GROMACS .gro file of C-alpha atoms in nm:
model
  219
    1UNK     CA    1   0.000   0.000   0.000
    2UNK     CA    2   0.123   0.348  -0.084
    3UNK     CA    3   0.073   0.667   0.111
    4UNK     CA    4   0.077   0.987  -0.094
    5UNK     CA    5   0.184   1.335   0.009
    6UNK     CA    6   0.085   1.621  -0.223
    7UNK     CA    7   0.376   1.850  -0.306
    8UNK     CA    8   0.336   2.185  -0.479
    9UNK     CA    9   0.548   2.428  -0.676
   10UNK     CA   10   0.372   2.761  -0.723
   11UNK     CA   11   0.444   3.124  -0.795
   12UNK     CA   12   0.289   3.438  -0.940
   13UNK     CA   13   0.541   3.609  -1.165
   14UNK     CA   14   0.530   3.985  -1.223
   15UNK     CA   15   0.646   4.224  -1.491
   16UNK     CA   16   0.667   4.588  -1.388
   17UNK     CA   17   0.448   4.505  -1.092
   18UNK     CA   18   0.178   4.338  -1.300
   19UNK     CA   19   0.101   3.964  -1.262
   20UNK     CA   20   0.163   3.803  -1.601
   21UNK     CA   21   0.193   3.434  -1.512
   22UNK     CA   22   0.069   3.213  -1.232
   23UNK     CA   23   0.176   2.851  -1.214
   24UNK     CA   24   0.079   2.574  -0.975
   25UNK     CA   25   0.230   2.228  -1.011
   26UNK     CA   26   0.103   1.946  -0.793
   27UNK     CA   27   0.304   1.625  -0.782
   28UNK     CA   28   0.296   1.315  -0.560
   29UNK     CA   29   0.550   1.187  -0.311
   30UNK     CA   30   0.514   0.822  -0.210
   31UNK     CA   31   0.596   0.603   0.084
   32UNK     CA   32   0.522   0.233   0.052
   33UNK     CA   33   0.521  -0.095   0.242
   34UNK     CA   34   0.640  -0.273  -0.075
   35UNK     CA   35   0.987  -0.150  -0.174
   36UNK     CA   36   1.143   0.172  -0.056
   37UNK     CA   37   1.391   0.159  -0.344
   38UNK     CA   38   1.096   0.159  -0.584
   39UNK     CA   39   0.936   0.451  -0.400
   40UNK     CA   40   1.260   0.647  -0.428
   41UNK     CA   41   1.273   0.581  -0.801
   42UNK     CA   42   0.911   0.686  -0.853
   43UNK     CA   43   0.956   0.996  -0.638
   44UNK     CA   44   1.262   1.097  -0.839
   45UNK     CA   45   1.055   1.054  -1.155
   46UNK     CA   46   0.789   1.299  -1.037
   47UNK     CA   47   1.039   1.537  -0.881
   48UNK     CA   48   1.214   1.562  -1.216
   49UNK     CA   49   0.888   1.608  -1.407
   50UNK     CA   50   0.776   1.884  -1.169
   51UNK     CA   51   1.109   2.065  -1.199
   52UNK     CA   52   1.096   2.046  -1.578
   53UNK     CA   53   0.749   2.198  -1.576
   54UNK     CA   54   0.860   2.476  -1.342
   55UNK     CA   55   1.161   2.551  -1.561
   56UNK     CA   56   0.929   2.570  -1.863
   57UNK     CA   57   0.704   2.816  -1.680
   58UNK     CA   58   0.985   3.038  -1.558
   59UNK     CA   59   1.201   3.036  -1.871
   60UNK     CA   60   0.954   2.996  -2.159
   61UNK     CA   61   0.598   3.084  -2.061
   62UNK     CA   62   0.706   3.384  -1.856
   63UNK     CA   63   0.893   3.539  -2.149
   64UNK     CA   64   0.593   3.481  -2.376
   65UNK     CA   65   0.362   3.637  -2.117
   66UNK     CA   66   0.589   3.943  -2.081
   67UNK     CA   67   0.600   3.993  -2.458
   68UNK     CA   68   0.221   3.965  -2.481
   69UNK     CA   69   0.172   4.204  -2.186
   70UNK     CA   70   0.404   4.462  -2.344
   71UNK     CA   71   0.231   4.429  -2.681
   72UNK     CA   72  -0.110   4.470  -2.517
   73UNK     CA   73   0.010   4.777  -2.328
   74UNK     CA   74   0.162   4.939  -2.637
   75UNK     CA   75  -0.158   4.887  -2.836
   76UNK     CA   76  -0.397   4.953  -2.546
   77UNK     CA   77  -0.536   4.601  -2.554
   78UNK     CA   78  -0.660   4.417  -2.244
   79UNK     CA   79  -0.414   4.157  -2.116
   80UNK     CA   80  -0.522   3.833  -1.955
   81UNK     CA   81  -0.260   3.682  -1.728
   82UNK     CA   82  -0.119   3.346  -1.834
   83UNK     CA   83  -0.186   3.039  -1.621
   84UNK     CA   84  -0.024   2.697  -1.591
   85UNK     CA   85  -0.185   2.431  -1.371
   86UNK     CA   86  -0.075   2.070  -1.332
   87UNK     CA   87  -0.295   1.847  -1.115
   88UNK     CA   88  -0.275   1.471  -1.066
   89UNK     CA   89  -0.554   1.231  -0.972
   90UNK     CA   90  -0.494   0.896  -0.802
   91UNK     CA   91  -0.731   0.645  -0.962
   92UNK     CA   92  -0.608   0.320  -0.806
   93UNK     CA   93  -0.399   0.249  -0.498
   94UNK     CA   94  -0.414  -0.108  -0.373
   95UNK     CA   95  -0.146  -0.351  -0.257
   96UNK     CA   96   0.169  -0.257  -0.449
   97UNK     CA   97   0.005  -0.091  -0.751
   98UNK     CA   98  -0.078   0.278  -0.791
   99UNK     CA   99  -0.229   0.437  -1.101
  100UNK     CA  100  -0.274   0.808  -1.167
  101UNK     CA  101  -0.320   1.064  -1.439
  102UNK     CA  102  -0.204   1.424  -1.458
  103UNK     CA  103  -0.392   1.699  -1.639
  104UNK     CA  104  -0.175   1.991  -1.746
  105UNK     CA  105  -0.378   2.303  -1.821
  106UNK     CA  106  -0.224   2.601  -2.000
  107UNK     CA  107  -0.403   2.931  -2.054
  108UNK     CA  108  -0.239   3.184  -2.287
  109UNK     CA  109  -0.492   3.463  -2.267
  110UNK     CA  110  -0.729   3.345  -2.539
  111UNK     CA  111  -1.088   3.224  -2.533
  112UNK     CA  112  -0.996   2.911  -2.340
  113UNK     CA  113  -0.698   2.708  -2.228
  114UNK     CA  114  -0.581   2.365  -2.340
  115UNK     CA  115  -0.538   2.052  -2.132
  116UNK     CA  116  -0.292   1.769  -2.196
  117UNK     CA  117  -0.312   1.444  -2.001
  118UNK     CA  118  -0.052   1.182  -1.921
  119UNK     CA  119  -0.069   0.880  -1.692
  120UNK     CA  120   0.135   0.612  -1.521
  121UNK     CA  121   0.058   0.285  -1.345
  122UNK     CA  122   0.336   0.175  -1.108
  123UNK     CA  123   0.432  -0.160  -0.961
  124UNK     CA  124   0.596  -0.063  -0.632
  125UNK     CA  125   0.748  -0.407  -0.591
  126UNK     CA  126   0.968  -0.363  -0.896
  127UNK     CA  127   0.960   0.014  -0.956
  128UNK     CA  128   0.845  -0.049  -1.314
  129UNK     CA  129   0.547   0.094  -1.494
  130UNK     CA  130   0.277  -0.154  -1.585
  131UNK     CA  131   0.186  -0.166  -1.953
  132UNK     CA  132  -0.156  -0.182  -2.114
  133UNK     CA  133  -0.066  -0.527  -2.247
  134UNK     CA  134  -0.030  -0.650  -1.888
  135UNK     CA  135  -0.408  -0.619  -1.855
  136UNK     CA  136  -0.477  -0.813  -2.176
  137UNK     CA  137  -0.262  -1.124  -2.122
  138UNK     CA  138  -0.466  -1.356  -2.344
  139UNK     CA  139  -0.465  -1.145  -2.658
  140UNK     CA  140  -0.182  -1.067  -2.897
  141UNK     CA  141  -0.409  -0.831  -3.091
  142UNK     CA  142  -0.565  -0.657  -2.792
  143UNK     CA  143  -0.526  -0.315  -2.954
  144UNK     CA  144  -0.766  -0.421  -3.232
  145UNK     CA  145  -1.015  -0.532  -2.967
  146UNK     CA  146  -0.979  -0.196  -2.788
  147UNK     CA  147  -1.022   0.010  -3.105
  148UNK     CA  148  -1.329  -0.190  -3.204
  149UNK     CA  149  -1.485  -0.144  -2.861
  150UNK     CA  150  -1.408   0.229  -2.857
  151UNK     CA  151  -1.583   0.271  -3.194
  152UNK     CA  152  -1.886   0.088  -3.054
  153UNK     CA  153  -1.894   0.316  -2.751
  154UNK     CA  154  -1.864   0.628  -2.967
  155UNK     CA  155  -2.145   0.509  -3.194
  156UNK     CA  156  -2.369   0.474  -2.890
  157UNK     CA  157  -2.273   0.820  -2.766
  158UNK     CA  158  -2.331   0.974  -3.107
  159UNK     CA  159  -2.676   0.817  -3.127
  160UNK     CA  160  -2.761   0.976  -2.792
  161UNK     CA  161  -2.583   1.309  -2.851
  162UNK     CA  162  -2.497   1.378  -3.216
  163UNK     CA  163  -2.186   1.575  -3.315
  164UNK     CA  164  -1.997   1.511  -2.992
  165UNK     CA  165  -1.729   1.334  -3.200
  166UNK     CA  166  -1.581   1.414  -3.540
  167UNK     CA  167  -1.752   1.250  -3.838
  168UNK     CA  168  -1.439   1.056  -3.933
  169UNK     CA  169  -1.391   0.924  -3.579
  170UNK     CA  170  -1.315   0.561  -3.687
  171UNK     CA  171  -0.996   0.665  -3.867
  172UNK     CA  172  -0.907   0.915  -3.593
  173UNK     CA  173  -0.956   0.656  -3.319
  174UNK     CA  174  -0.707   0.429  -3.492
  175UNK     CA  175  -0.464   0.700  -3.600
  176UNK     CA  176  -0.445   0.872  -3.261
  177UNK     CA  177  -0.451   0.563  -3.042
  178UNK     CA  178  -0.167   0.563  -2.787
  179UNK     CA  179  -0.081   0.249  -2.595
  180UNK     CA  180   0.038   0.470  -2.306
  181UNK     CA  181  -0.290   0.662  -2.269
  182UNK     CA  182  -0.459   0.458  -1.998
  183UNK     CA  183  -0.508   0.441  -1.625
  184UNK     CA  184  -0.648   0.185  -1.386
  185UNK     CA  185  -0.951   0.209  -1.156
  186UNK     CA  186  -1.076  -0.045  -0.900
  187UNK     CA  187  -1.324  -0.176  -1.161
  188UNK     CA  188  -1.132  -0.165  -1.485
  189UNK     CA  189  -0.917   0.020  -1.737
  190UNK     CA  190  -0.983   0.366  -1.880
  191UNK     CA  191  -0.845   0.449  -2.226
  192UNK     CA  192  -0.836   0.818  -2.312
  193UNK     CA  193  -0.758   1.047  -2.603
  194UNK     CA  194  -0.625   1.402  -2.596
  195UNK     CA  195  -0.841   1.704  -2.669
  196UNK     CA  196  -0.912   1.745  -3.042
  197UNK     CA  197  -0.781   1.395  -3.125
  198UNK     CA  198  -1.122   1.248  -3.202
  199UNK     CA  199  -1.371   1.510  -3.085
  200UNK     CA  200  -1.431   1.886  -3.063
  201UNK     CA  201  -1.303   2.091  -2.770
  202UNK     CA  202  -1.647   2.088  -2.608
  203UNK     CA  203  -1.628   1.710  -2.562
  204UNK     CA  204  -1.320   1.746  -2.342
  205UNK     CA  205  -1.085   1.450  -2.299
  206UNK     CA  206  -1.272   1.144  -2.429
  207UNK     CA  207  -1.256   0.840  -2.200
  208UNK     CA  208  -1.356   0.479  -2.262
  209UNK     CA  209  -1.406   0.228  -1.984
  210UNK     CA  210  -1.313  -0.141  -2.004
  211UNK     CA  211  -1.423  -0.356  -1.709
  212UNK     CA  212  -1.160  -0.602  -1.592
  213UNK     CA  213  -1.386  -0.890  -1.699
  214UNK     CA  214  -1.354  -0.766  -2.059
  215UNK     CA  215  -0.977  -0.719  -2.047
  216UNK     CA  216  -0.880  -1.072  -2.150
  217UNK     CA  217  -1.041  -1.152  -2.484
  218UNK     CA  218  -0.920  -1.502  -2.566
  219UNK     CA  219  -0.807  -1.555  -2.926
   0.00000   0.00000   0.00000
């Protein structure tokens, strides 16, 4: 079992006394009854990721925000402060396995911001990440099964709420499928796509649930 402490990097950065960028980066720190060496490895992974994000905010986004603020001031335009927010969600934490996803939201002053998701499922006995194939042990072509099931789920959603997915979703589902875009819940696996991959912005991040009982299609 893993215990999780929420750690945060945050700052509001100013230019000539005006806030131009606020960032908040949440990241987990683990202790475990399984393997402390594994916990150290996982913690170093998230420490590094958080530091990389902070460096990006301070050295890239801040400069972009300053340039935009100066341009807005010179042309008497309103300026909306930039925002960067990274928040993780623990979706499974039992025995020596923990699964989570992180949504990274970036707002650059426009009509709306964009969110990018990534996820990891950790085996704290070994310190390794579990793979999607680990949950489909009886199928060599499990990705074809997943894609077929996702298309069925989308068809049902489209029948209930038309235009929530792009018209050419079957080709987009296949073309944008990522074997790393999944997380685990107590009841099954969730496969997700990024914003705009297969649906309009209004649909958000599309998710597709696979109960554990359906995760071993036998060939």
